[in-house]
Amino acid sequence: MRISPSTKRILLGVLGGLVLLLVVAFAIFQWKRQQLLTYALGEIKTRVERKYPVLLTLGPARFTALNTVEIQGLTVVPREAPTDTLLTARRMLASLSVRSLFAGRPVFSGLEIVTARLTARKTPDGDNFGFLLKKDKAAPKVAVDTTKGTNYGLLLNQLLEAGFDNVPDEASFRDFVVSYTGLTHRALLRMPGLTIDDGDIKGRLSANVDSEVNELGISGHIEPDDYAVDVKLFGVGGSVQLPYIPQRFGALVSFDTVQVRLTERDFEKDDTGGRLTLRGSLAARNFSLYHPKLADSEIEVREGALNFVATLGRGTAALENGSELVVNKVTFYPQISVRLKPSRAVRIKVESAETPANDFFASLPTGIFSVLQGTKGTGTLKYQMSGSVDLAQVDSLRFDSSLKGKNFRITSFGEEDLNKLNTDFSYTAYNDKGDSIRAFTVGPSNPDFVPYNDVSPYLKSAITTAEDPRFFTHKGFMEKAFVMSAIQNIKEKRFARGGSTLSMQLVKNVFLTRQKTVARKVEEALIVWIIENTRLVSKQRMFEVYLNIIEWGPSKYRWPSGKRGVYGVKDAALFYYGKRPDELNLAESLYLASIIPKPKYARESFDMYGDLRRSTRYFFRLIADLMEKRGLISNGERDNLPYALNLNGPARGYMHFAPRPDTTRAAPADSSMYEPINLIDLLNTGAGNDAGANVGAPPIGPR
């Protein structure tokens, strides 16, 4: 069928009209769309400035595609500091639903920010970011008791709301730099790329905080409406070193990977401002912690996780029942509460699951239990601990700790064979600086070794009375003595008091170092528990080894044979009295017992002429009284106790006593006011039943 020329002209005219109409319509659409876009951005600017005290400036905006909007530049400046720009962005791209635009409710998605700078500053006069922690103006005003301290629940809840409320569903950041300059800290975060796609997070960043630089990767998922997040941070090319901790606490903390989960947030307002409850977890791989007061090397945990139920309120924070701590293969159930005002107080309760022995030993963190690394056994172990203290009343300290075994038995030892205490073994004595002083064999193969039965009964009784009255009946620990030591250490904010049993002193000398760290005490306690509760070594053998290795005089003294120091009971008897250990009398034994905590200061027991000082005579009388009460000496031996010593060994010349003057001088009377030790402990009127006399003496020497 042929179309006539006139028909063609009509069709072409109609088509041309339609095209023209479409072009005009499209032009109107484009003009209207741009107009609506300008209007929508103006509305956004108004809403933002109404909600926050800022000035928002948006650069020229245009459609680069049907539903893609490009904004050339953005700045956010606090009204109170118009010269202190908080945020700038060179270019932003976003998807915009055209339908929503024409409906008057523009919906943006897929935000992309290119070359942005978020610059936060804090000065003595204020900051440029505090408005983000905007309080709820509609909340009723309540009177706040400032004596109860900061409401950490309210503060953290404001931070969470500010963070989650500003997280977009979809976003992409390229060349995004966040910097913070405070009064004492600086931080710089560089994000070459970070994306949020339907809640999924992925990206990399470089963090420089207080000169600590880390290269990090980040991945995870976030649900802003539910206040839920599951994010993993991991080191890129190495471990991650936590900033701030070194400057604030003098500690080093690092990890390979850490995963943070927040699954539930519940904030309840009350007359204190509010109480926040959080549920979630914190897990880490290859976690490392170093602090010189904790251990002399890094404490490392391969895998650890804390599933927490935490509450925060005014001046309080707590890890509640339902929390779970996993250290490698051992699970603990901790409950901890901390009160900061009106006085600081801590309450703690920890219980472990019943754990197979091999899992227990395999889970011990390295850097703490070096002696026990590789130990294997059968049966199960379960740990329990509870304690509380009000630091305004330190004497309120309560502490209880126990490790219980069920069908427990050691099948093989690790780095150290604890069974060596039953055989001849090599012992090296060190000074406080860690220098080797002398090495010798402990056992019958050494001619200087003194068997238990060849030691004066007076000396054995004096040592146990002064150091550890219940040595032959307890299982390695004296809880009351430990608590009293802890109270004094807290008061003086240092390791001022020992409280160690003879078992603990023995283990420390044979297997461990002299460093006063938390890790050493923990390892010491576990080794003692194993030895005592598996009956690995008899009490008599333990005391025998103890008597033959402890330091009893100046380490600088050199014997004619060339050996250095005064170590063991044979050296002590010869050095001070020129006698054999079985020849020591009561007074001589009491003196040797008195200097065990401080052998380097043995000279201070005497005055310039070689007479015993009042403090030493007081110790003699006190220990002799206790020995008599325990039936270790007779009443006659107590009454006839001399308060003088004949130093017939090398000690007299080494101590350099002055010649006695020609004139007769009266010896000063004993003073009942002198109190070198805790009389309540010693007189058995309080906790003395669980403590030795030297518990109160400075722990210098073999403690």
XYZ file of C-alpha atoms in Angstrom:
703
model
C 0.000 0.000 0.000
C 1.394 3.299 -1.070
C 1.081 6.403 1.127
C 0.231 9.529 -0.751
C 2.496 12.572 -0.402
C -0.206 14.476 1.413
C -0.582 11.681 3.961
C 3.181 11.651 4.505
C 3.164 15.355 5.136
C 0.398 14.935 7.696
C 2.217 12.067 9.500
C 5.504 13.925 9.549
C 3.732 16.942 10.946
C 2.128 14.874 13.677
C 5.427 13.202 14.556
C 7.240 16.510 14.551
C 4.591 17.939 16.826
C 4.958 15.014 19.185
C 8.734 15.387 19.219
C 8.418 19.100 19.832
C 5.898 18.436 22.538
C 8.256 15.894 24.161
C 11.181 18.297 23.914
C 9.142 21.044 25.503
C 7.828 18.654 28.144
C 11.342 17.394 28.842
C 12.627 20.955 29.085
C 9.807 21.797 31.479
C 10.563 18.578 33.412
C 14.242 19.434 33.585
C 13.500 22.993 34.681
C 10.932 21.873 37.186
C 13.154 19.051 38.453
C 16.048 21.438 38.962
C 13.729 23.887 40.653
C 12.409 21.177 42.961
C 15.960 20.027 43.683
C 16.976 23.523 44.668
C 13.908 23.765 46.855
C 14.537 20.343 48.442
C 18.140 21.204 49.287
C 16.948 24.456 50.797
C 14.532 22.500 52.963
C 17.345 20.162 54.022
C 19.505 23.157 54.916
C 16.641 24.610 56.978
C 15.993 21.351 58.843
C 19.659 20.813 59.636
C 20.153 24.363 60.869
C 16.977 24.100 62.911
C 18.130 20.886 64.563
C 21.775 21.869 65.129
C 23.442 25.238 65.859
C 25.367 25.216 62.575
C 25.546 27.012 59.249
C 25.195 24.578 56.336
C 26.386 25.725 52.942
C 25.702 23.642 49.831
C 27.424 24.292 46.520
C 25.772 24.218 43.084
C 23.644 21.104 42.557
C 22.641 19.464 39.306
C 21.366 16.223 37.841
C 24.117 14.300 36.089
C 21.745 11.485 35.132
C 18.073 10.770 35.383
C 18.191 10.203 39.159
C 21.773 11.117 40.111
C 22.461 14.429 41.811
C 25.860 16.062 42.116
C 26.549 18.772 44.701
C 29.719 20.757 44.187
C 30.878 21.420 47.714
C 29.544 21.385 51.276
C 30.604 23.105 54.499
C 29.344 22.848 58.075
C 30.342 25.614 60.484
C 29.194 25.959 64.121
C 27.300 29.190 64.676
C 29.214 29.909 67.862
C 32.550 29.583 66.013
C 31.975 30.850 62.445
C 35.688 30.713 61.666
C 36.069 27.110 62.831
C 34.811 24.872 60.023
C 33.782 21.404 61.184
C 33.152 19.651 57.854
C 33.978 20.272 54.215
C 33.391 18.108 51.148
C 34.563 18.892 47.617
C 31.941 16.801 45.861
C 28.911 14.703 46.767
C 26.857 12.340 44.639
C 23.519 10.808 45.596
C 20.628 8.964 44.004
C 17.335 10.833 44.182
C 13.929 9.349 43.523
C 12.338 11.671 40.954
C 8.895 10.523 41.975
C 9.585 11.430 45.602
C 10.950 14.776 44.458
C 7.767 15.686 42.598
C 5.718 14.373 45.522
C 7.452 16.912 47.757
C 9.206 14.298 49.881
C 12.676 13.872 48.346
C 14.374 10.593 49.194
C 18.162 10.473 48.784
C 20.137 7.235 48.774
C 23.532 5.929 47.757
C 25.441 8.906 49.180
C 28.984 9.263 47.845
C 31.358 11.800 49.363
C 34.635 12.620 47.645
C 37.545 14.466 49.301
C 35.992 15.359 52.646
C 37.570 16.754 55.807
C 36.021 16.476 59.273
C 38.048 18.666 61.631
C 37.189 18.489 65.340
C 38.893 20.776 67.836
C 38.789 21.185 71.586
C 40.285 24.195 73.366
C 40.143 25.471 76.946
C 37.273 27.719 75.826
C 35.152 25.000 74.200
C 34.887 22.845 71.095
C 33.288 22.759 67.646
C 31.527 19.396 67.915
C 29.732 19.326 71.271
C 26.382 20.117 69.676
C 26.312 16.563 68.304
C 25.643 15.397 71.869
C 22.462 17.423 71.924
C 20.263 16.644 74.908
C 16.576 15.950 74.664
C 14.925 19.324 75.296
C 11.609 17.615 75.949
C 13.029 15.587 78.821
C 11.753 16.760 82.211
C 14.233 18.679 84.296
C 15.302 16.783 87.390
C 17.497 17.753 90.309
C 20.892 16.058 90.029
C 22.909 15.089 93.079
C 26.457 15.923 91.960
C 27.943 14.044 94.924
C 27.034 10.803 93.137
C 29.269 11.578 90.173
C 28.914 11.513 86.407
C 26.083 9.501 84.892
C 28.077 7.286 82.552
C 24.921 5.601 81.287
C 23.439 8.909 80.136
C 26.718 10.029 78.584
C 27.268 6.793 76.657
C 23.641 6.707 75.539
C 24.004 10.206 74.056
C 27.127 9.075 72.202
C 25.364 5.997 70.845
C 22.355 8.008 69.686
C 24.547 10.620 68.027
C 26.521 7.922 66.249
C 23.729 5.626 65.098
C 21.330 8.442 64.146
C 23.846 9.815 61.659
C 24.715 6.549 59.907
C 23.312 6.415 56.329
C 21.836 3.241 54.876
C 24.086 3.534 51.845
C 27.205 5.636 51.549
C 30.641 5.706 50.006
C 33.556 7.750 51.245
C 36.641 8.390 49.137
C 39.586 10.351 50.448
C 37.847 11.099 53.746
C 40.062 12.557 56.511
C 38.968 12.926 60.132
C 41.186 14.882 62.510
C 40.915 15.729 66.188
C 43.039 18.178 68.134
C 42.432 18.266 71.885
C 44.127 19.633 74.943
C 46.328 16.559 75.397
C 45.579 14.249 72.474
C 45.678 14.330 68.675
C 44.162 11.943 66.164
C 44.208 11.697 62.378
C 42.157 9.102 60.480
C 42.569 8.710 56.726
C 40.024 6.629 54.826
C 40.997 6.060 51.207
C 37.772 4.107 50.810
C 34.842 3.151 53.014
C 31.426 1.931 51.881
C 28.101 1.262 53.595
C 25.745 -0.716 51.386
C 22.415 -1.671 52.925
C 24.137 -1.755 56.324
C 27.194 -3.715 55.158
C 30.453 -1.928 56.013
C 33.759 -2.405 54.248
C 36.860 -0.281 53.992
C 40.369 0.581 55.060
C 41.809 3.364 57.128
C 45.060 4.670 58.519
C 44.922 5.862 62.120
C 47.500 8.111 63.749
C 46.560 8.690 67.380
C 49.092 10.373 69.637
C 51.848 9.365 67.176
C 50.759 5.696 67.239
C 50.142 4.697 63.596
C 48.024 1.699 62.565
C 46.860 0.443 59.198
C 43.416 -1.065 59.640
C 40.818 -2.943 57.705
C 37.151 -2.818 58.686
C 34.193 -5.008 57.774
C 30.824 -5.766 59.278
C 27.179 -4.792 59.398
C 25.185 -2.057 61.133
C 21.469 -1.571 61.776
C 21.102 2.061 62.918
C 17.385 1.778 63.730
C 18.027 -1.140 66.094
C 21.228 0.268 67.585
C 22.932 -2.950 66.542
C 26.383 -3.395 65.068
C 28.755 -6.233 64.265
C 32.116 -4.858 63.157
C 35.524 -6.442 62.773
C 38.763 -4.435 62.892
C 41.986 -6.053 61.784
C 45.552 -5.034 61.198
C 46.798 -4.703 57.638
C 50.379 -5.939 57.411
C 50.783 -6.282 61.180
C 49.124 -6.122 64.577
C 47.154 -3.141 65.852
C 48.626 -1.134 68.733
C 45.999 0.590 70.861
C 46.689 4.311 71.330
C 46.180 6.394 74.487
C 46.785 3.381 76.760
C 50.600 3.909 76.882
C 50.287 7.563 77.891
C 47.433 7.042 80.347
C 48.362 3.735 81.981
C 51.934 3.018 80.880
C 50.784 -0.203 79.204
C 51.051 -1.622 75.690
C 48.000 -3.356 74.190
C 47.825 -4.919 70.742
C 45.781 -7.424 68.743
C 45.540 -8.929 65.279
C 41.753 -8.826 65.037
C 39.024 -7.498 67.281
C 35.305 -7.988 66.739
C 32.726 -5.765 68.433
C 29.070 -6.698 68.631
C 26.255 -4.646 70.150
C 22.988 -6.561 70.072
C 20.780 -4.689 72.531
C 20.548 -1.220 74.043
C 18.050 -0.330 76.768
C 18.016 3.107 78.363
C 15.663 3.770 81.261
C 15.282 7.299 82.558
C 15.094 7.808 86.296
C 15.692 10.500 88.885
C 19.481 10.080 88.519
C 19.395 10.837 84.785
C 19.066 7.306 83.462
C 20.467 3.792 83.469
C 21.901 2.156 80.364
C 22.015 -1.609 79.773
C 24.071 -3.009 76.911
C 24.353 -6.554 75.602
C 26.965 -7.653 73.142
C 30.419 -9.128 72.833
C 34.053 -8.189 72.382
C 36.418 -10.751 70.890
C 40.102 -10.605 70.000
C 42.711 -12.805 68.377
C 46.375 -12.754 69.420
C 45.700 -10.228 72.157
C 48.835 -8.903 73.867
C 49.209 -6.811 77.034
C 52.368 -5.467 78.665
C 52.795 -3.464 81.861
C 55.900 -3.719 84.079
C 53.756 -4.150 87.196
C 51.781 -6.973 85.605
C 54.608 -9.058 84.146
C 58.191 -8.798 82.955
C 57.144 -9.810 79.435
C 54.078 -9.558 77.219
C 50.971 -11.435 78.345
C 49.478 -13.061 75.262
C 46.117 -14.746 74.671
C 45.544 -16.505 71.352
C 41.765 -16.184 71.442
C 39.617 -14.338 73.926
C 36.026 -13.154 74.038
C 33.778 -11.328 76.461
C 30.035 -11.746 76.063
C 28.755 -8.964 78.244
C 25.676 -7.699 79.998
C 26.812 -4.275 81.187
C 24.979 -1.555 83.074
C 26.072 2.043 83.592
C 24.482 4.690 85.782
C 25.408 7.673 87.881
C 28.836 6.944 89.297
C 28.415 3.205 88.747
C 29.313 0.544 86.205
C 28.789 -3.194 86.368
C 29.340 -6.409 84.475
C 26.183 -8.300 85.338
C 25.217 -11.917 85.827
C 24.988 -13.549 82.401
C 28.362 -12.253 81.230
C 30.878 -14.787 79.977
C 34.639 -14.535 79.501
C 36.412 -17.071 77.304
C 40.221 -17.334 77.466
C 41.350 -19.821 74.851
C 39.541 -22.969 76.055
C 38.528 -21.881 79.568
C 35.196 -20.170 80.251
C 34.689 -17.823 83.203
C 31.504 -16.226 84.499
C 32.443 -12.792 85.896
C 30.348 -10.335 87.881
C 31.987 -6.994 88.628
C 30.506 -3.818 90.041
C 32.339 -0.514 90.455
C 31.104 2.517 92.371
C 33.036 5.767 91.997
C 31.058 8.076 94.303
C 30.518 8.953 97.101
C 33.507 6.625 97.630
C 35.201 4.178 95.320
C 34.207 0.579 95.892
C 34.670 -2.645 93.934
C 32.896 -5.975 94.207
C 33.903 -8.976 92.116
C 32.867 -12.594 91.740
C 34.340 -14.993 89.187
C 33.682 -18.672 88.622
C 34.986 -20.887 85.853
C 33.355 -23.806 84.154
C 34.661 -27.235 85.087
C 37.503 -27.574 82.577
C 39.518 -30.629 81.493
C 43.049 -30.350 82.856
C 44.713 -30.381 79.447
C 42.441 -27.593 78.190
C 43.176 -25.626 81.359
C 46.960 -25.803 80.929
C 46.775 -25.246 77.165
C 44.777 -22.068 77.813
C 47.230 -20.446 80.215
C 48.336 -17.096 78.738
C 51.975 -16.930 77.740
C 54.013 -14.378 79.625
C 52.486 -15.434 82.960
C 52.797 -19.194 83.304
C 56.119 -19.871 81.605
C 57.057 -22.597 84.114
C 53.818 -24.507 83.503
C 53.675 -24.145 79.717
C 53.211 -27.628 78.212
C 52.039 -29.289 81.435
C 49.486 -32.063 80.949
C 47.146 -33.845 83.309
C 43.927 -35.768 83.793
C 40.702 -34.822 85.548
C 39.135 -31.375 85.679
C 39.823 -28.026 87.344
C 37.434 -25.299 88.483
C 38.335 -21.835 89.774
C 36.316 -19.564 92.083
C 37.116 -16.097 93.383
C 35.214 -13.372 95.213
C 36.232 -10.107 96.793
C 35.111 -6.633 97.749
C 36.638 -3.414 99.037
C 35.541 0.124 99.829
C 38.628 2.244 99.236
C 37.389 4.778 101.772
C 37.660 1.945 104.313
C 40.434 -0.287 103.002
C 40.224 -2.517 106.061
C 36.874 -3.662 104.670
C 38.741 -5.736 102.066
C 37.410 -9.271 101.689
C 38.963 -11.858 99.403
C 38.522 -15.551 98.782
C 40.118 -17.621 96.024
C 40.152 -21.351 95.380
C 41.063 -23.825 92.673
C 39.416 -27.218 92.963
C 40.442 -30.371 91.171
C 38.286 -33.370 90.422
C 40.220 -36.587 89.794
C 43.108 -34.254 88.967
C 46.585 -35.650 88.377
C 49.684 -34.371 86.563
C 50.821 -36.750 83.824
C 53.754 -34.716 82.473
C 55.428 -31.413 83.275
C 56.164 -28.597 80.858
C 59.081 -26.174 80.845
C 60.032 -27.054 84.436
C 59.823 -30.417 86.183
C 58.307 -29.593 89.559
C 59.289 -33.044 90.732
C 62.929 -31.927 90.791
C 62.334 -30.776 94.372
C 62.478 -34.469 95.338
C 65.935 -34.993 93.808
C 69.320 -33.310 93.678
C 68.974 -30.233 91.459
C 71.047 -27.256 90.438
C 70.138 -23.920 92.018
C 71.342 -20.468 90.993
C 71.076 -17.538 93.398
C 70.463 -14.090 91.934
C 70.554 -10.625 93.391
C 67.723 -8.105 93.044
C 69.195 -6.843 89.766
C 68.974 -10.308 88.241
C 72.732 -10.956 88.346
C 73.884 -14.499 89.057
C 75.677 -14.664 92.421
C 76.282 -18.329 92.952
C 75.253 -21.739 91.614
C 75.230 -24.928 93.666
C 73.568 -28.327 93.925
C 70.739 -28.816 96.392
C 70.938 -32.370 97.722
C 73.193 -34.922 99.403
C 75.700 -34.819 96.530
C 76.675 -31.341 97.769
C 78.842 -31.531 100.948
C 77.310 -28.212 102.106
C 73.781 -29.652 102.022
C 72.225 -30.093 105.465
C 69.487 -32.740 105.906
C 66.335 -31.759 107.765
C 67.208 -33.799 110.864
C 70.645 -32.151 111.115
C 69.156 -28.705 111.720
C 68.609 -27.417 115.257
C 64.961 -27.875 116.350
C 65.168 -24.355 117.774
C 65.819 -22.908 114.310
C 63.063 -24.900 112.619
C 60.560 -23.873 115.281
C 61.639 -20.219 115.250
C 61.288 -19.990 111.458
C 57.859 -21.591 111.293
C 56.616 -19.475 114.213
C 57.872 -16.244 112.658
C 57.190 -16.996 109.015
C 54.419 -19.584 108.706
C 52.912 -21.107 111.875
C 50.600 -23.421 109.933
C 53.149 -24.597 107.379
C 52.819 -28.285 108.253
C 49.008 -28.228 108.169
C 47.919 -25.763 105.457
C 47.868 -26.433 101.717
C 50.155 -23.628 100.678
C 48.163 -20.494 101.491
C 47.171 -18.291 104.417
C 44.184 -16.263 103.251
C 44.071 -13.986 106.290
C 47.740 -13.097 105.903
C 47.203 -12.422 102.210
C 44.283 -10.087 102.925
C 46.239 -8.169 105.564
C 49.137 -7.781 103.131
C 46.814 -6.591 100.390
C 45.273 -3.994 102.721
C 48.680 -2.560 103.556
C 49.771 -2.579 99.908
C 46.625 -0.686 98.888
C 47.141 1.879 101.632
C 50.749 2.483 100.664
C 50.127 2.096 96.882
C 53.082 -0.253 96.547
C 54.210 -3.805 97.322
C 54.925 -2.981 100.965
C 54.095 -6.303 102.596
C 54.564 -9.933 101.678
C 52.284 -12.435 103.353
C 53.888 -15.388 101.573
C 53.888 -18.839 103.123
C 57.060 -20.920 103.252
C 55.658 -22.897 100.311
C 55.313 -19.713 98.270
C 58.783 -18.498 99.246
C 60.243 -21.848 98.211
C 58.501 -21.849 94.826
C 59.536 -18.269 94.149
C 63.182 -19.007 94.937
C 63.424 -22.279 93.007
C 61.272 -21.653 89.949
C 60.608 -17.933 89.564
C 62.226 -14.504 89.675
C 62.325 -11.857 92.383
C 60.345 -9.375 90.350
C 57.311 -8.115 92.242
C 54.676 -8.413 89.542
C 51.091 -9.595 89.546
C 51.943 -12.316 87.019
C 54.699 -13.734 89.211
C 52.378 -13.946 92.211
C 49.666 -15.630 90.140
C 52.081 -18.194 88.711
C 53.588 -18.718 92.146
C 50.150 -19.450 93.580
C 49.292 -21.970 90.859
C 52.601 -23.835 91.239
C 52.150 -23.964 95.013
C 48.616 -25.284 94.564
C 49.841 -28.068 92.272
C 52.663 -29.074 94.608
C 50.540 -28.998 97.748
C 47.297 -30.469 96.399
C 48.878 -33.312 94.437
C 51.230 -34.097 97.349
C 54.094 -33.868 94.931
C 56.615 -33.019 97.664
C 56.412 -33.733 101.386
C 56.325 -30.820 103.810
C 59.550 -31.972 105.419
C 61.356 -32.063 102.060
C 60.006 -28.626 101.152
C 61.288 -27.187 104.431
C 64.616 -28.972 103.949
C 65.107 -27.411 100.510
C 63.992 -24.039 101.849
C 66.597 -24.145 104.629
C 69.354 -24.972 102.149
C 68.726 -22.255 99.557
C 67.462 -19.092 101.224
C 69.690 -16.050 101.449
C 70.914 -15.350 104.981
C 73.477 -12.604 104.665
C 75.341 -10.149 102.428
C 75.714 -11.334 98.844
C 79.025 -9.458 98.577
C 80.739 -11.597 101.203
C 83.347 -13.909 99.696
C 84.379 -17.088 101.527
C 87.982 -18.297 101.617
C 86.961 -21.002 99.138
C 85.895 -18.292 96.690
C 82.146 -18.789 96.893
C 80.017 -15.658 97.304
C 77.135 -14.839 99.590
C 75.481 -16.561 102.526
C 73.022 -19.132 101.183
C 71.556 -21.983 103.174
C 71.612 -22.958 106.835
C 75.190 -24.265 106.839
C 76.534 -20.959 105.530
C 74.409 -19.047 108.048
C 75.572 -21.061 111.077
C 79.210 -20.714 110.041
C 79.014 -17.063 108.993
C 77.435 -15.800 112.205
C 78.484 -18.285 114.864
C 81.210 -20.596 113.510
C 78.948 -23.572 114.336
C 77.199 -26.469 112.698
C 73.416 -26.029 112.096
C 72.557 -28.649 114.714
C 74.501 -26.728 117.386
C 72.437 -23.541 117.279
C 70.817 -22.483 120.523
C 67.501 -20.665 120.997
C 68.861 -17.092 120.838
C 71.016 -17.847 117.792
C 68.031 -19.426 116.056
C 65.766 -16.483 116.848
C 68.255 -14.082 115.298
C 68.495 -16.116 112.084
C 64.701 -16.240 111.901
C 64.475 -12.480 112.411
C 66.638 -11.597 109.387
C 64.995 -13.901 106.829
C 62.824 -11.071 105.426
C 65.824 -8.707 105.241
C 69.130 -10.609 105.121
C 70.993 -7.742 103.459
C 70.231 -5.620 106.504
C 71.404 -8.112 109.129
C 73.823 -5.500 110.486
C 70.909 -3.282 111.508
C 69.910 -5.747 114.234
C 72.903 -4.493 116.234
C 74.029 -1.157 117.524
C 77.465 0.247 116.810
C 79.055 -1.895 119.548
C 77.507 -5.216 118.539
C 74.675 -5.290 121.083
C 71.194 -6.256 119.950
C 68.906 -3.303 119.329
C 65.603 -2.940 121.146
C 63.637 -4.024 118.068
C 65.578 -7.298 117.840
C 65.227 -8.007 121.585
C 61.526 -7.305 121.227
C 61.326 -9.839 118.376
C 63.181 -12.420 120.499
C 60.745 -12.024 123.376
C 57.685 -12.061 121.183
C 58.612 -15.163 119.172
C 59.785 -16.982 122.269
C 56.410 -16.296 123.912
C 54.607 -17.746 120.918
C 56.936 -20.760 120.813
C 56.221 -21.447 124.464
C 52.451 -21.208 123.895
C 52.743 -23.668 121.032
C 54.747 -26.095 123.208
C 57.893 -25.745 121.107
C 60.065 -24.651 124.040
C 59.706 -25.001 127.776
C 58.861 -22.265 130.224
C 62.392 -22.449 131.577
C 63.919 -22.006 128.116
C 61.699 -18.977 127.613
C 62.577 -17.444 130.997
C 66.319 -18.015 130.552
C 66.449 -16.625 127.026
C 69.520 -14.372 126.694
C 69.187 -11.114 124.792
C 72.761 -11.147 123.537
C 74.641 -12.991 120.813
C 78.215 -14.106 120.455
C 79.104 -13.628 116.825
C 82.118 -15.923 116.536
C 82.009 -16.319 112.790
C 83.167 -14.079 109.921
C 80.059 -11.907 110.406
C 81.601 -10.038 113.349
C 84.510 -8.746 111.301
C 82.316 -8.104 108.290
C 79.876 -5.971 110.313
C 82.651 -3.693 111.624
C 81.510 -3.088 115.198
C 83.167 -0.240 117.073
C 85.306 -0.952 120.173
C 83.331 -0.702 123.396
C 84.135 2.500 125.324
C 85.870 2.274 128.664
C 83.050 3.916 130.586
C 80.131 1.808 131.655
C 77.016 2.652 129.796
C 73.512 1.572 130.674
C 71.674 -0.366 128.010
C 68.378 1.288 127.140
C 65.313 -0.488 128.413
C 63.050 -2.408 126.094
C 60.198 -0.299 124.862
C 56.728 -1.711 124.575
C 55.977 1.270 122.358
C 58.183 -0.105 119.608
C 55.979 -1.810 117.079
C 57.820 -3.193 114.054
C 55.049 -5.692 113.415
C 51.334 -5.987 113.870
C 50.750 -6.955 117.489
C 47.196 -8.058 116.756
C 48.639 -10.639 114.366
C 51.272 -11.871 116.753
C 49.361 -12.155 120.000
C 46.713 -14.340 118.388
C 43.922 -12.007 119.476
C 42.725 -11.447 115.932
C 44.025 -12.932 112.728
C 47.319 -14.105 114.184
C 46.255 -17.737 113.984
C 46.826 -17.519 110.257
C 49.947 -15.364 110.072
C 53.583 -15.452 111.091
C 55.412 -12.740 112.972
C 57.498 -11.696 109.992
C 54.380 -11.172 107.875
C 54.454 -7.553 108.979
C 58.141 -7.071 108.252
C 59.343 -5.559 104.964
C 59.484 -8.355 102.379
C 63.178 -7.907 101.630
C 65.010 -11.073 100.782
C 63.558 -14.394 99.788
C 59.859 -13.494 99.841
